[in-house]
Tab-separated table of C-alpha atoms in Angstrom:
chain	number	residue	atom	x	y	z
A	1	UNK	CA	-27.091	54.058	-165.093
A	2	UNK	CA	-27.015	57.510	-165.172
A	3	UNK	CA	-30.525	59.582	-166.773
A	4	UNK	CA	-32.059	63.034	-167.362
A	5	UNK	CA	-35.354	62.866	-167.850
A	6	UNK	CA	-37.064	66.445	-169.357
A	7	UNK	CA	-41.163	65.552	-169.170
A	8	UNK	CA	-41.877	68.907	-170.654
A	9	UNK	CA	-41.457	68.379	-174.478
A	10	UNK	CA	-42.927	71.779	-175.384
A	11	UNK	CA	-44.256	74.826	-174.179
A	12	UNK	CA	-45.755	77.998	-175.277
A	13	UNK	CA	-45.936	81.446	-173.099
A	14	UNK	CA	-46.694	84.604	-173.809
A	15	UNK	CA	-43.877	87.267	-173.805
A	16	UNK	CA	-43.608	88.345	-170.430
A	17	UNK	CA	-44.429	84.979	-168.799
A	18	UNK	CA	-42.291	83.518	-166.013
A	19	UNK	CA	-41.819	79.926	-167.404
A	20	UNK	CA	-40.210	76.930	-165.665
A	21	UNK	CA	-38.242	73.424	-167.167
A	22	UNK	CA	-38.097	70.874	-165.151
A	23	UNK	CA	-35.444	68.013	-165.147
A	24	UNK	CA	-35.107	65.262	-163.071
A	25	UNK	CA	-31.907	63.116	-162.789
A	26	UNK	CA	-30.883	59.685	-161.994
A	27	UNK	CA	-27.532	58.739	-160.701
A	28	UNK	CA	-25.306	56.943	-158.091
A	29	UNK	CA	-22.488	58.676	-158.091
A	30	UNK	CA	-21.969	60.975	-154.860
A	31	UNK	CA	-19.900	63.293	-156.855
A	32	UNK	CA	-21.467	64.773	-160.294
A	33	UNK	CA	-21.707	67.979	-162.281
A	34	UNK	CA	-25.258	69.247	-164.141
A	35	UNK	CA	-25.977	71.458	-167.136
A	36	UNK	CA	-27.835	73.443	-168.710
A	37	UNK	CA	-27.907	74.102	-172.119
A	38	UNK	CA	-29.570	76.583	-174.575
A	39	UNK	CA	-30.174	75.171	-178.829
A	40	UNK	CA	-31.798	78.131	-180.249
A	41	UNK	CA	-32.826	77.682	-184.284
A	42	UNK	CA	-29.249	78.376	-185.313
A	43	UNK	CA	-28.676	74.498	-183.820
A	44	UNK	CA	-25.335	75.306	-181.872
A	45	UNK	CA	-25.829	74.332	-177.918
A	46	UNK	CA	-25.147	77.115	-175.394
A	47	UNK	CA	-24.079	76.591	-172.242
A	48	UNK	CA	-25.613	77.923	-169.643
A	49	UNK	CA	-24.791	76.995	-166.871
A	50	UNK	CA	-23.136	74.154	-164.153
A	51	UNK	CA	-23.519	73.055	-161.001
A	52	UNK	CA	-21.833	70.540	-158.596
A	53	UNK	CA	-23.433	67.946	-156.404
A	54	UNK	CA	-21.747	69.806	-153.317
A	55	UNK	CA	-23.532	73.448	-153.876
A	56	UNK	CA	-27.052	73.084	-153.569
A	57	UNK	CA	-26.999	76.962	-153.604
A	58	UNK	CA	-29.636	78.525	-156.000
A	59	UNK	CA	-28.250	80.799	-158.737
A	60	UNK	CA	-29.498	83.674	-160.222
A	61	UNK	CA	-28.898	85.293	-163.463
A	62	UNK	CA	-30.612	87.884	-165.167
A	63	UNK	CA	-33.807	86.947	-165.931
A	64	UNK	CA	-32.604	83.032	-165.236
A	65	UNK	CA	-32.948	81.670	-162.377
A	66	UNK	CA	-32.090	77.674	-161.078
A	67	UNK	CA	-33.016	75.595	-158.221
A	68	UNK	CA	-31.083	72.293	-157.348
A	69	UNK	CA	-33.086	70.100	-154.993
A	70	UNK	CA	-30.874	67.058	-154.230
A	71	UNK	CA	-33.661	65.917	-152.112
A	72	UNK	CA	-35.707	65.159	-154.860
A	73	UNK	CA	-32.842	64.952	-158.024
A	74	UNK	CA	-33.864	67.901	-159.515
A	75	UNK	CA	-32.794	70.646	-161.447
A	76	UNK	CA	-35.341	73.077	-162.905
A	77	UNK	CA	-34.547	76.409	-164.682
A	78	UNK	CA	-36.916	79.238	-164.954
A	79	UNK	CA	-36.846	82.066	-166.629
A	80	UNK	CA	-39.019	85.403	-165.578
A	81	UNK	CA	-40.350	87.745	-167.937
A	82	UNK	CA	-39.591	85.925	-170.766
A	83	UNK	CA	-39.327	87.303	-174.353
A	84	UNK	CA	-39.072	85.949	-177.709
A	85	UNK	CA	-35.344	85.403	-178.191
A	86	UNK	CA	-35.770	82.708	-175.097
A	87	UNK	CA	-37.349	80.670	-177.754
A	88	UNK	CA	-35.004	77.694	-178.281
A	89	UNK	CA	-34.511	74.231	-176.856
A	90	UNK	CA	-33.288	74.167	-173.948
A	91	UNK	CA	-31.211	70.480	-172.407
A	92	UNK	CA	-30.206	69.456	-169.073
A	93	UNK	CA	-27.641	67.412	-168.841
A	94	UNK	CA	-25.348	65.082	-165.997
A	95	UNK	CA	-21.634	64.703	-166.242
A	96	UNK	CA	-21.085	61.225	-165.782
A	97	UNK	CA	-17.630	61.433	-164.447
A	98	UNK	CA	-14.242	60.216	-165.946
A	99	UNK	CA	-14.811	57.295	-168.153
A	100	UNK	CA	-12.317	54.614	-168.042
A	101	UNK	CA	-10.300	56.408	-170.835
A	102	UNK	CA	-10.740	59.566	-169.376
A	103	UNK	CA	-13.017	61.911	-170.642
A	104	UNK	CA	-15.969	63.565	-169.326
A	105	UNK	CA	-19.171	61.511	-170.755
A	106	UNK	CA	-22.591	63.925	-170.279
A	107	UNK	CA	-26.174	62.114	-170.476
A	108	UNK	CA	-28.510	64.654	-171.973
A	109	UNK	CA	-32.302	64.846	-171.493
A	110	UNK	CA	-34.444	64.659	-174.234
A	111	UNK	CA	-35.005	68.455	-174.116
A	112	UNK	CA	-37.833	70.744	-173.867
A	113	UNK	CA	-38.890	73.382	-176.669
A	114	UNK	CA	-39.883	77.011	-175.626
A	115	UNK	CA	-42.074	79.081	-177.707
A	116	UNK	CA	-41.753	82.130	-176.754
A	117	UNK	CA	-45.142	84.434	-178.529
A	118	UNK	CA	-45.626	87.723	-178.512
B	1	UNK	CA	-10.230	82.071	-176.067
B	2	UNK	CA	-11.447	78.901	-177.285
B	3	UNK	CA	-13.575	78.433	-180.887
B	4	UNK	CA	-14.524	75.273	-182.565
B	5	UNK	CA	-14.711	75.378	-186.059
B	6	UNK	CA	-16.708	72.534	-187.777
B	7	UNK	CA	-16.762	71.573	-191.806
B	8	UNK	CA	-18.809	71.242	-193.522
B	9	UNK	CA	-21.922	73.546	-192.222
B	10	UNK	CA	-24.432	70.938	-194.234
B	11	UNK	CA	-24.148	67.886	-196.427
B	12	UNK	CA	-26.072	65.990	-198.535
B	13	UNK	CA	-24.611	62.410	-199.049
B	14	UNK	CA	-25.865	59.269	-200.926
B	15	UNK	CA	-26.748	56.113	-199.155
B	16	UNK	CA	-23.145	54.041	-199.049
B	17	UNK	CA	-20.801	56.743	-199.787
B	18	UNK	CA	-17.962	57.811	-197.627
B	19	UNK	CA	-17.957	60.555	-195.068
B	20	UNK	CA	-15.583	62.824	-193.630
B	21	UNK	CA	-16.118	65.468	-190.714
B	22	UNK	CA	-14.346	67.742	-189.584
B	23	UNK	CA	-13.520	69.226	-186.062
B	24	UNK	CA	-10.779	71.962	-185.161
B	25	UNK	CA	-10.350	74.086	-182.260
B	26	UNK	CA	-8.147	76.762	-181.484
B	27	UNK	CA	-7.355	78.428	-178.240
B	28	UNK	CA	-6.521	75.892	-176.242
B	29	UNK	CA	-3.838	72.801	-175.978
B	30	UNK	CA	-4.806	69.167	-174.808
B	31	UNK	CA	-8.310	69.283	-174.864
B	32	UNK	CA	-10.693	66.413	-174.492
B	33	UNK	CA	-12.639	66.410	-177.512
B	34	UNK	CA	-16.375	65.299	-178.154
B	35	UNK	CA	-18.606	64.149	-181.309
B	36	UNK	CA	-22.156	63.941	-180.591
B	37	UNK	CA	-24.664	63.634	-182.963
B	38	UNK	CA	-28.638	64.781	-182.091
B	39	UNK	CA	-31.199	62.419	-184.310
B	40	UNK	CA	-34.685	63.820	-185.343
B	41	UNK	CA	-36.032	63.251	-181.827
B	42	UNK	CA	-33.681	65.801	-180.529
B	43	UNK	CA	-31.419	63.975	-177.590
B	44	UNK	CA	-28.030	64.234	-178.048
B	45	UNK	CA	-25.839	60.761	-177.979
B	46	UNK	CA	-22.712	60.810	-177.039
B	47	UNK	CA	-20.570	59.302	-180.363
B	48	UNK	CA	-16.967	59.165	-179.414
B	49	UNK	CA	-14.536	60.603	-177.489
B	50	UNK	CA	-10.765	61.599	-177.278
B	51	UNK	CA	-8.169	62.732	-174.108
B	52	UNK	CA	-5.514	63.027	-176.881
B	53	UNK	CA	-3.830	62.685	-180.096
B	54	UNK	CA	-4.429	59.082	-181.464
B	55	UNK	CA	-6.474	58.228	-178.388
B	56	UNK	CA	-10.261	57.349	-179.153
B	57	UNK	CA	-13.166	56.153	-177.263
B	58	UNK	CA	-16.133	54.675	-178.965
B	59	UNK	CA	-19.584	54.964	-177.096
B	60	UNK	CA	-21.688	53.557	-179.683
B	61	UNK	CA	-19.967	51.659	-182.109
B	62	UNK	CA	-21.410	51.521	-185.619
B	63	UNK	CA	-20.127	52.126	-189.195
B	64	UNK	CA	-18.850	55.760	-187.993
B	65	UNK	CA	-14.769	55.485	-186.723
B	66	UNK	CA	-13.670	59.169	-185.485
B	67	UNK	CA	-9.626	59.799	-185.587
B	68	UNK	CA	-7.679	62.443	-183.769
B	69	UNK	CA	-4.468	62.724	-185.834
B	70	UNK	CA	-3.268	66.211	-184.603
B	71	UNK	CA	-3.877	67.768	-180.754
B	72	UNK	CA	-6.715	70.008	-182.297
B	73	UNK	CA	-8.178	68.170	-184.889
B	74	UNK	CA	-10.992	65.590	-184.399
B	75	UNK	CA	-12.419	63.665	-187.447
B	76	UNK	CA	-15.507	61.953	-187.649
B	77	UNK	CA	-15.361	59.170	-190.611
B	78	UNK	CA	-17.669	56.583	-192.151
B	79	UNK	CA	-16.437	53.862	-195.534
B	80	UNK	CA	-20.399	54.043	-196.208
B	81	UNK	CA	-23.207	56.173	-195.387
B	82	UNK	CA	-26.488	54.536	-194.003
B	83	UNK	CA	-29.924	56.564	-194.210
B	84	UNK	CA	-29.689	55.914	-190.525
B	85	UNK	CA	-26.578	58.345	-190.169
B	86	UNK	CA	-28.544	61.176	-191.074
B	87	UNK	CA	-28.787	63.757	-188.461
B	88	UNK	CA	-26.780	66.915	-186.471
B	89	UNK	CA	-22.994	66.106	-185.561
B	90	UNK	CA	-21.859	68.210	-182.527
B	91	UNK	CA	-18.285	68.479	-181.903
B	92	UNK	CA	-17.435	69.806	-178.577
B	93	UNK	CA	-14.422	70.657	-176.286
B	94	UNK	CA	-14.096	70.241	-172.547
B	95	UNK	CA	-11.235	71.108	-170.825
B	96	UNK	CA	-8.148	68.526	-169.112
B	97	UNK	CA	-10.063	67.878	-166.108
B	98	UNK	CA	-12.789	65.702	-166.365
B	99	UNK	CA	-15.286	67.572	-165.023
B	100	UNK	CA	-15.091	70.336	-166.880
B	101	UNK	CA	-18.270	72.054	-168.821
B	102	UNK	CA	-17.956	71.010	-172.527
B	103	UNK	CA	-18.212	73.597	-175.363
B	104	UNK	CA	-20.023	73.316	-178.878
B	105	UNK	CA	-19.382	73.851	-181.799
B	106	UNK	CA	-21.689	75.200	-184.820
B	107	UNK	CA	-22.642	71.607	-186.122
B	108	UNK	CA	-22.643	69.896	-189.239
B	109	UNK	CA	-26.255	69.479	-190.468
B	110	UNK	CA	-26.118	65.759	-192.496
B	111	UNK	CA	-29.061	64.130	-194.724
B	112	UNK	CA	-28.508	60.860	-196.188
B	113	UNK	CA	-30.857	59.724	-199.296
């Protein structure tokens, strides 16, 4: 079965910090997609950003940065110099694949909140 | 480009009383459409799913039923409201091809009492 597992529930920087989430997946598919998604107070999920299985390539954007390590199933974001709008909940997430119905099914970790103090 | 539109914003129900959400999107034709609904805890599970009109898929069957009676409409229904049903009800829109990212909508904050 497929699983995203976020350890960090919460953390708290001070503005300016470099912060990093972790998450860790689980799955046996060769093939699969992963997420990441911003829930700031408002309670509407931004995406991020997605990666495939194939492109182990880190990304850069801004002031976020990821790091896929298929070695050891993870996907961690971090964000440098961060301020107080990166305050939020932030989820990773693993596309499943095509259900047998179609669809695209995402498991979601349980999400880690970032307090972001001045 | 694509927006999701949810109603209501918030509701507050009694226990055993109907409910009826509400999904639409515009900007796009065919999509695969999404209800999720995030508990206190904060996860997000997965509720139903549809690849087209009249065409659902139930991941966690329970008193909730979802329909999908027009290509850019997704309903989420229950005959009677549990205290268990409370929560945040995410619609969301991914594209034709299964892999594609999915897209949010605002939510629909519910409390059941």
């Amino acid at each position: 079965a497929q699983k995203v597992t976020q350890a960090q529930t919460e953390i708290s920087v001070v503005e300016k910090e470099d912060v990093t989430l972790d998450c860790v997946y689980e799955t046996r598919d060769t093939t699969y997609y992963l997420f990441w998604y911003k829930q700031p107070p408002s309670g509407e999920l931004v995406f991020l950003i997605r990666r495939n299985s194939f492109d182990e390539q880190n990304e850069i954007s801004g002031r976020y940065s990821w790091n896929f390590q298929k070695s050891t199933s993870s996907f961690n974001f971090t964000i440098t110099a961060s301020q107080v709008v990166d305050s939020a909940v932030y989820f990773c997430a693993l596309s499943e694949g095509e259900g047998a119905g179609g669809g695209n099914k995402l498991t979601f970790g349980t999400g880690t909140q970032l307090k972001v103090e001045l | 480009s694509q927006t999701i539109h949810q109603w209501p914003a918030t509701l507050v129900q009694p226990v055993g009383s109907p409910l009826s959400l509400e999904c639409t999107v515009e900007g796009t034709s065919n999509p695969n459409l999404y209800w999720y609904r995030q508990a206190a805890g904060r996860g997000l599970q997965l509720l139903f799913y549809s690849v087209g009109i009249g065409q659902i898929s139930s991941e966690v069957p329970q008193n909730l039923s979802a329909s999908r009676p027009q290509d850019r409409q997704f309903i989420l229904s229950s005959k009677k409201l549990l205290l268990s049903d409370s929560g945040f009800y995410l619609c969301a829109l991914g594209g034709v091809a299964s892999t594609d990212t999915q897209y949010f909508g605002p939510g629909t904050r519910l409390t059941v009492l």
